Amino acid sequence: AADQAEDNLTMSLNVPEIKECEGSLQFGSHSLDPGESASNSFEVENIGNTEWTVTANAQAQDGHDISGWVSFDSPKSKMLGEPGSSDDSHTFTFDVTPDDSLEAGTQIAINIQGRAGTNVGCEKVLTVTVGQEFGATMSLSKTTLSNVEPGTSGTLSIQITNQGNGQDSFSIGHSAVPSGWSVTLSETSVSLQGKHASQSERQISIDITVFVPTDALADEDVTITLSVSSSGSSSATASDELDVSVAERHALLGNVLSVDQTGRSGEDIKFPVTVSNDGNVQDSFRLRACDPSQPSSCASPSWPSRYVDSTGQVIETISLNAGESQEVFLEIEISSEDEGDYLQVEVRVNI
């Protein structure tokens, strides 16, 4: 029989390592306000052909920066045993806490991943709907209205900014003011877009007018608290204080009850004079008796003249609070012995 021919070929087959997993989320979606947290978990099972280390990772599909949104509990990495072994799966737990970098109502898709180095072994999509955060700031164009004349008004403006991440309505108010005073706002409520809108849409300026009554006293400094509050949250408020001072007004009223009296030589006669402080601040009033024939000055009358109070004490000045009155007396000694002789005296009261 012929010899049988035979060829022997040695072959080598390299099977690549496959590092893949099957992932599942405990919850597929969350609706959370900025700063609010929810717990979740991500289970991974090795479906590759070798043991490998899986690392948990979170990444937004649209590339939005979600740093700090997803926080995995330690450890973030775990060795997965070969498929079918007792340690071929692991569950990662994590918290989700969105911030206000997105407008209220925005939905964002986050890939929760199990990675083998830089490669994605498996991933599942977690959908987070961002709720609304409320906030406002306010600033006054001035914090002081100085020396407002009684009977007039002072004005300023207040700038209100929506610091929340969604549209909101705001009420503007003020604290109580003394009787006769008033505060007028050009707007008492406004609606503004959230912080992700343009400045003109999220900010507004309100005019404020403060009326000071005619009888306001100069030492009556008033502090008015201006406030802004959100309709969406009772805790979203802002306030600032406005100090209002009243200008001094100096005025007096004088009344001589009797302008004509008679008497005998050597006798003292008294003319009652009522002096009233018609200003809004305490003042001192100078009392003088002048010769009316010399109007450019205050020359003393030819007969001895002086002012006295109700006790007969000689006085030259009196001090009165705002609105206060006092009766004094111009006392004149009749120095002439000629019958029918008379003297005219001008009563002068100056501040």
Short mmCIF file of C-alpha atoms in Angstrom, two decimals:
data_model
loop_
_atom_site.label_atom_id
_atom_site.label_comp_id
_atom_site.label_asym_id
_atom_site.label_seq_id
_atom_site.Cartn_x
_atom_site.Cartn_y
_atom_site.Cartn_z
CA ALA A 1 0.00 0.00 0.00
CA ALA A 2 1.17 3.46 -0.84
CA ASP A 3 2.37 5.66 2.04
CA GLN A 4 -0.41 8.05 3.32
CA ALA A 5 0.49 11.82 3.10
CA GLU A 6 -0.08 13.96 6.22
CA ASP A 7 0.26 17.74 6.98
CA ASN A 8 0.20 19.17 10.52
CA LEU A 9 -0.66 22.92 11.06
CA THR A 10 -0.42 24.58 14.45
CA MET A 11 -2.86 27.51 14.98
CA SER A 12 -3.08 30.05 17.84
CA LEU A 13 -6.43 31.79 18.60
CA ASN A 14 -6.47 34.91 20.84
CA VAL A 15 -9.88 35.67 22.34
CA PRO A 16 -10.08 39.41 23.30
CA GLU A 17 -11.26 40.39 26.75
CA ILE A 18 -14.77 41.70 26.71
CA LYS A 19 -15.59 44.11 29.52
CA GLU A 20 -19.27 44.76 29.30
CA CYS A 21 -22.10 44.88 31.77
CA GLU A 22 -25.84 45.06 32.02
CA GLY A 23 -27.09 48.02 34.08
CA SER A 24 -30.37 48.85 35.75
CA LEU A 25 -31.56 51.88 37.75
CA GLN A 26 -33.74 51.72 40.84
CA PHE A 27 -35.56 54.88 39.63
CA GLY A 28 -35.50 56.15 36.06
CA SER A 29 -36.52 59.72 36.81
CA HIS A 30 -36.65 62.39 39.53
CA SER A 31 -38.44 65.74 39.86
CA LEU A 32 -36.37 67.87 42.19
CA ASP A 33 -36.10 71.52 43.17
CA PRO A 34 -32.60 73.03 43.18
CA GLY A 35 -30.84 71.89 46.34
CA GLU A 36 -33.31 69.04 46.92
CA SER A 37 -31.88 65.50 47.00
CA ALA A 38 -33.14 62.02 46.08
CA SER A 39 -31.47 58.63 46.56
CA ASN A 40 -31.10 56.07 43.78
CA SER A 41 -29.05 52.99 42.90
CA PHE A 42 -27.37 51.52 39.82
CA GLU A 43 -26.90 47.75 39.58
CA VAL A 44 -24.33 46.37 37.15
CA GLU A 45 -23.87 42.72 36.11
CA ASN A 46 -20.80 41.43 34.26
CA ILE A 47 -21.75 40.06 30.81
CA GLY A 48 -18.21 40.09 29.46
CA ASN A 49 -15.79 37.19 29.39
CA THR A 50 -13.40 38.15 32.15
CA GLU A 51 -13.23 39.75 35.51
CA TRP A 52 -12.76 43.52 35.43
CA THR A 53 -13.04 46.67 37.54
CA VAL A 54 -16.15 48.75 36.98
CA THR A 55 -16.26 52.44 37.94
CA ALA A 56 -19.50 54.41 38.39
CA ASN A 57 -19.82 57.68 36.46
CA ALA A 58 -22.50 60.26 35.57
CA GLN A 59 -22.55 62.41 32.45
CA ALA A 60 -25.21 64.67 30.94
CA GLN A 61 -26.21 63.73 27.41
CA ASP A 62 -26.28 67.37 26.26
CA GLY A 63 -22.89 68.18 27.78
CA HIS A 64 -24.34 70.41 30.51
CA ASP A 65 -22.06 70.75 33.50
CA ILE A 66 -23.63 68.63 36.24
CA SER A 67 -20.66 68.74 38.60
CA GLY A 68 -22.02 68.09 42.06
CA TRP A 69 -25.40 66.83 40.84
CA VAL A 70 -24.66 63.12 41.24
CA SER A 71 -22.74 61.90 44.29
CA PHE A 72 -21.85 58.17 44.40
CA ASP A 73 -21.32 56.53 47.75
CA SER A 74 -17.93 54.94 48.34
CA PRO A 75 -16.54 52.80 46.79
CA LYS A 76 -17.03 54.16 43.26
CA SER A 77 -15.11 51.22 41.78
CA LYS A 78 -15.63 47.48 42.23
CA MET A 79 -14.03 44.31 40.81
CA LEU A 80 -16.62 42.22 38.97
CA GLY A 81 -15.99 38.47 38.96
CA GLU A 82 -16.41 36.38 35.80
CA PRO A 83 -20.01 35.90 34.65
CA GLY A 84 -21.73 33.22 36.66
CA SER A 85 -19.55 33.74 39.70
CA SER A 86 -20.91 34.86 43.05
CA ASP A 87 -19.40 38.31 42.70
CA ASP A 88 -20.26 39.10 39.07
CA SER A 89 -22.57 42.01 40.03
CA HIS A 90 -22.52 45.12 42.21
CA THR A 91 -24.95 47.86 43.19
CA PHE A 92 -23.76 51.48 43.38
CA THR A 93 -25.82 53.87 45.50
CA PHE A 94 -25.91 57.58 44.82
CA ASP A 95 -27.74 60.84 45.53
CA VAL A 96 -29.03 63.30 42.92
CA THR A 97 -29.07 67.02 43.85
CA PRO A 98 -29.66 69.50 41.01
CA ASP A 99 -28.64 73.16 41.25
CA ASP A 100 -30.32 76.23 39.72
CA SER A 101 -28.10 76.38 36.62
CA LEU A 102 -31.09 75.36 34.49
CA GLU A 103 -34.44 77.10 34.10
CA ALA A 104 -37.34 75.70 36.09
CA GLY A 105 -39.16 72.93 34.22
CA THR A 106 -36.11 71.84 32.25
CA GLN A 107 -35.62 68.09 31.80
CA ILE A 108 -32.07 66.82 31.56
CA ALA A 109 -30.97 63.28 30.58
CA ILE A 110 -28.05 61.94 32.63
CA ASN A 111 -26.19 58.79 31.59
CA ILE A 112 -25.41 56.69 34.65
CA GLN A 113 -22.47 54.57 33.50
CA GLY A 114 -20.41 51.61 34.50
CA ARG A 115 -16.99 52.20 32.97
CA ALA A 116 -14.01 50.00 32.27
CA GLY A 117 -11.30 52.61 32.35
CA THR A 118 -12.39 55.22 29.80
CA ASN A 119 -14.71 52.84 27.97
CA VAL A 120 -18.39 52.55 28.75
CA GLY A 121 -19.33 49.03 29.76
CA CYS A 122 -22.99 49.81 30.28
CA GLU A 123 -25.24 52.82 30.94
CA LYS A 124 -28.78 53.78 31.73
CA VAL A 125 -30.52 57.15 31.30
CA LEU A 126 -31.76 58.99 34.38
CA THR A 127 -34.16 61.87 33.61
CA VAL A 128 -34.16 64.77 36.08
CA THR A 129 -36.81 67.49 35.92
CA VAL A 130 -35.55 70.66 37.59
CA GLY A 131 -38.06 72.47 39.82
CA GLN A 132 -38.16 76.13 40.80
CA GLU A 133 -36.01 77.97 43.27
CA PHE A 134 -37.31 81.32 44.51
CA GLY A 135 -35.30 84.38 45.44
CA ALA A 136 -35.11 88.16 45.07
CA THR A 137 -32.74 91.00 45.76
CA MET A 138 -33.45 94.70 46.03
CA SER A 139 -31.33 97.82 46.15
CA LEU A 140 -32.24 101.43 46.86
CA SER A 141 -30.92 104.30 44.75
CA LYS A 142 -30.36 106.05 48.08
CA THR A 143 -30.79 104.93 51.68
CA THR A 144 -31.34 108.43 53.08
CA LEU A 145 -33.69 111.28 52.25
CA SER A 146 -32.16 114.21 54.10
CA ASN A 147 -33.80 117.48 55.15
CA VAL A 148 -37.10 117.03 53.36
CA GLU A 149 -39.10 120.25 53.69
CA PRO A 150 -42.40 119.80 55.53
CA GLY A 151 -45.27 119.74 53.07
CA THR A 152 -43.07 118.37 50.26
CA SER A 153 -41.91 114.95 49.07
CA GLY A 154 -38.65 113.11 48.59
CA THR A 155 -38.14 110.57 45.82
CA LEU A 156 -35.94 107.56 45.15
CA SER A 157 -36.06 104.30 43.21
CA ILE A 158 -35.79 100.65 44.13
CA GLN A 159 -34.33 98.00 41.83
CA ILE A 160 -35.79 94.50 42.11
CA THR A 161 -34.10 91.42 40.63
CA ASN A 162 -35.51 87.89 40.35
CA GLN A 163 -32.76 85.58 41.63
CA GLY A 164 -34.81 82.42 41.15
CA ASN A 165 -34.55 80.12 38.15
CA GLY A 166 -38.09 80.70 36.87
CA GLN A 167 -40.76 83.32 36.29
CA ASP A 168 -42.15 84.78 39.51
CA SER A 169 -44.39 87.58 40.78
CA PHE A 170 -43.29 89.90 43.56
CA SER A 171 -45.15 92.20 45.95
CA ILE A 172 -43.54 95.47 47.06
CA GLY A 173 -44.51 97.00 50.39
CA HIS A 174 -43.35 99.23 53.22
CA SER A 175 -43.63 99.50 56.97
CA ALA A 176 -46.11 101.79 58.70
CA VAL A 177 -45.33 105.51 58.75
CA PRO A 178 -46.45 108.21 61.22
CA SER A 179 -49.80 109.92 60.83
CA GLY A 180 -49.78 112.39 57.96
CA TRP A 181 -46.84 110.75 56.24
CA SER A 182 -47.36 108.69 53.10
CA VAL A 183 -45.35 106.36 50.83
CA THR A 184 -46.39 106.00 47.19
CA LEU A 185 -45.05 103.20 44.97
CA SER A 186 -45.24 103.37 41.16
CA GLU A 187 -45.87 99.60 41.24
CA THR A 188 -46.99 97.39 44.11
CA SER A 189 -46.54 94.09 42.25
CA VAL A 190 -44.37 93.01 39.33
CA SER A 191 -43.79 89.83 37.30
CA LEU A 192 -40.22 89.00 36.32
CA GLN A 193 -38.50 86.24 34.38
CA GLY A 194 -35.92 84.01 36.06
CA LYS A 195 -32.17 84.42 36.36
CA HIS A 196 -31.50 82.77 32.99
CA ALA A 197 -33.40 85.50 31.11
CA SER A 198 -31.92 88.82 30.00
CA GLN A 199 -31.34 91.51 32.59
CA SER A 200 -34.21 93.63 31.27
CA GLU A 201 -36.60 90.69 31.72
CA ARG A 202 -35.51 89.73 35.23
CA GLN A 203 -35.00 93.21 36.69
CA ILE A 204 -37.16 96.31 37.17
CA SER A 205 -36.90 99.75 38.78
CA ILE A 206 -39.78 101.10 40.90
CA ASP A 207 -40.22 104.79 41.83
CA ILE A 208 -40.96 105.67 45.45
CA THR A 209 -42.31 108.98 46.77
CA VAL A 210 -42.27 109.83 50.47
CA PHE A 211 -44.51 112.73 51.55
CA VAL A 212 -43.62 114.66 54.71
CA PRO A 213 -46.58 116.53 56.27
CA THR A 214 -46.47 120.24 57.06
CA ASP A 215 -46.56 119.58 60.82
CA ALA A 216 -43.61 117.17 60.81
CA LEU A 217 -41.03 118.03 63.45
CA ALA A 218 -37.37 118.50 62.57
CA ASP A 219 -36.30 115.94 65.18
CA GLU A 220 -38.78 113.39 63.80
CA ASP A 221 -36.40 111.13 61.88
CA VAL A 222 -38.37 108.25 60.38
CA THR A 223 -37.04 104.86 59.25
CA ILE A 224 -39.11 103.12 56.58
CA THR A 225 -38.53 99.44 55.81
CA LEU A 226 -39.12 98.63 52.15
CA SER A 227 -39.67 94.97 51.29
CA VAL A 228 -40.07 92.61 48.35
CA SER A 229 -41.70 89.18 48.67
CA SER A 230 -42.14 86.32 46.23
CA SER A 231 -45.57 84.89 45.46
CA GLY A 232 -43.97 81.46 45.08
CA SER A 233 -42.34 81.19 48.48
CA SER A 234 -42.99 83.03 51.73
CA SER A 235 -39.32 82.71 52.66
CA ALA A 236 -38.10 84.42 49.47
CA THR A 237 -37.99 88.01 50.65
CA ALA A 238 -35.65 90.99 50.61
CA SER A 239 -35.75 94.27 52.52
CA ASP A 240 -33.83 97.48 53.07
CA GLU A 241 -34.22 100.54 55.27
CA LEU A 242 -34.74 104.14 54.20
CA ASP A 243 -33.99 106.94 56.70
CA VAL A 244 -35.91 110.20 56.25
CA SER A 245 -34.98 113.40 58.08
CA VAL A 246 -37.12 116.55 58.18
CA ALA A 247 -35.69 119.97 57.37
CA GLU A 248 -35.82 122.63 60.05
CA ARG A 249 -38.43 125.34 59.57
CA HIS A 250 -38.14 128.48 61.69
CA ALA A 251 -41.29 130.58 62.11
CA LEU A 252 -43.18 132.50 64.76
CA LEU A 253 -46.52 134.10 65.41
CA GLY A 254 -46.98 137.13 67.64
CA ASN A 255 -50.11 138.73 69.01
CA VAL A 256 -50.45 141.89 71.14
CA LEU A 257 -53.77 141.67 72.97
CA SER A 258 -53.97 145.39 73.78
CA VAL A 259 -52.29 148.11 71.73
CA ASP A 260 -53.50 151.20 73.58
CA GLN A 261 -53.37 151.89 77.32
CA THR A 262 -53.36 154.99 79.55
CA GLY A 263 -51.74 155.68 82.87
CA ARG A 264 -50.25 158.27 85.16
CA SER A 265 -46.72 159.52 85.43
CA GLY A 266 -44.44 157.03 87.19
CA GLU A 267 -46.88 154.20 86.68
CA ASP A 268 -45.93 150.91 84.91
CA ILE A 269 -48.34 149.66 82.31
CA LYS A 270 -48.19 146.17 80.76
CA PHE A 271 -49.05 145.05 77.26
CA PRO A 272 -49.67 141.25 77.02
CA VAL A 273 -47.78 139.70 74.11
CA THR A 274 -48.31 136.08 73.03
CA VAL A 275 -45.39 134.49 71.21
CA SER A 276 -45.93 131.16 69.39
CA ASN A 277 -43.28 128.94 67.84
CA ASP A 278 -44.83 128.18 64.44
CA GLY A 279 -41.75 126.28 63.26
CA ASN A 280 -40.97 122.62 63.62
CA VAL A 281 -37.96 122.85 65.90
CA GLN A 282 -37.18 124.28 69.32
CA ASP A 283 -36.11 127.92 69.01
CA SER A 284 -35.04 130.89 71.09
CA PHE A 285 -36.85 134.17 70.55
CA ARG A 286 -35.36 137.59 71.25
CA LEU A 287 -37.72 140.18 72.72
CA ARG A 288 -37.11 143.85 71.94
CA ALA A 289 -38.94 147.18 72.33
CA CYS A 290 -37.99 149.67 69.60
CA ASP A 291 -38.63 153.30 68.69
CA PRO A 292 -40.78 153.09 65.51
CA SER A 293 -39.47 156.47 64.34
CA GLN A 294 -36.13 154.78 63.61
CA PRO A 295 -37.13 151.78 61.49
CA SER A 296 -33.60 151.03 60.26
CA SER A 297 -32.49 150.13 63.76
CA CYS A 298 -33.94 149.26 67.12
CA ALA A 299 -33.35 152.35 69.17
CA SER A 300 -34.72 152.24 72.70
CA PRO A 301 -37.97 154.17 73.31
CA SER A 302 -37.70 157.40 75.30
CA TRP A 303 -39.62 155.87 78.21
CA PRO A 304 -38.08 152.90 80.10
CA SER A 305 -39.33 149.67 78.51
CA ARG A 306 -38.65 145.99 79.24
CA TYR A 307 -40.21 142.56 78.95
CA VAL A 308 -41.28 140.55 81.98
CA ASP A 309 -42.80 137.11 82.48
CA SER A 310 -45.89 136.26 84.49
CA THR A 311 -43.88 136.46 87.72
CA GLY A 312 -42.51 139.91 86.92
CA GLN A 313 -39.03 138.58 86.12
CA VAL A 314 -37.27 140.69 83.49
CA ILE A 315 -36.53 138.60 80.39
CA GLU A 316 -34.82 139.24 77.06
CA THR A 317 -35.31 135.85 75.39
CA ILE A 318 -37.63 132.90 75.66
CA SER A 319 -37.17 129.31 74.44
CA LEU A 320 -40.14 127.47 72.97
CA ASN A 321 -40.63 123.99 71.62
CA ALA A 322 -42.26 123.57 68.24
CA GLY A 323 -45.93 124.52 68.52
CA GLU A 324 -45.51 125.97 72.00
CA SER A 325 -46.76 129.46 73.05
CA GLN A 326 -45.94 131.75 75.94
CA GLU A 327 -47.43 135.02 77.16
CA VAL A 328 -44.99 137.76 78.11
CA PHE A 329 -45.55 141.42 78.98
CA LEU A 330 -44.07 144.57 77.54
CA GLU A 331 -43.77 146.74 80.61
CA ILE A 332 -43.45 150.52 80.02
CA GLU A 333 -42.86 153.13 82.73
CA ILE A 334 -44.69 156.43 82.04
CA SER A 335 -41.99 159.08 82.40
CA SER A 336 -43.84 162.17 81.17
CA GLU A 337 -45.86 164.44 83.43
CA ASP A 338 -47.55 166.25 80.57
CA GLU A 339 -51.19 165.41 80.28
CA GLY A 340 -52.02 163.93 76.92
CA ASP A 341 -48.45 162.97 76.19
CA TYR A 342 -48.06 159.54 74.55
CA LEU A 343 -45.45 157.11 73.35
CA GLN A 344 -45.44 154.63 70.50
CA VAL A 345 -43.40 151.46 70.94
CA GLU A 346 -42.75 148.79 68.34
CA VAL A 347 -42.85 145.19 69.62
CA ARG A 348 -40.15 143.10 67.92
CA VAL A 349 -39.66 139.37 68.33
CA ASN A 350 -36.88 137.71 66.37
CA ILE A 351 -35.55 134.17 66.06
#
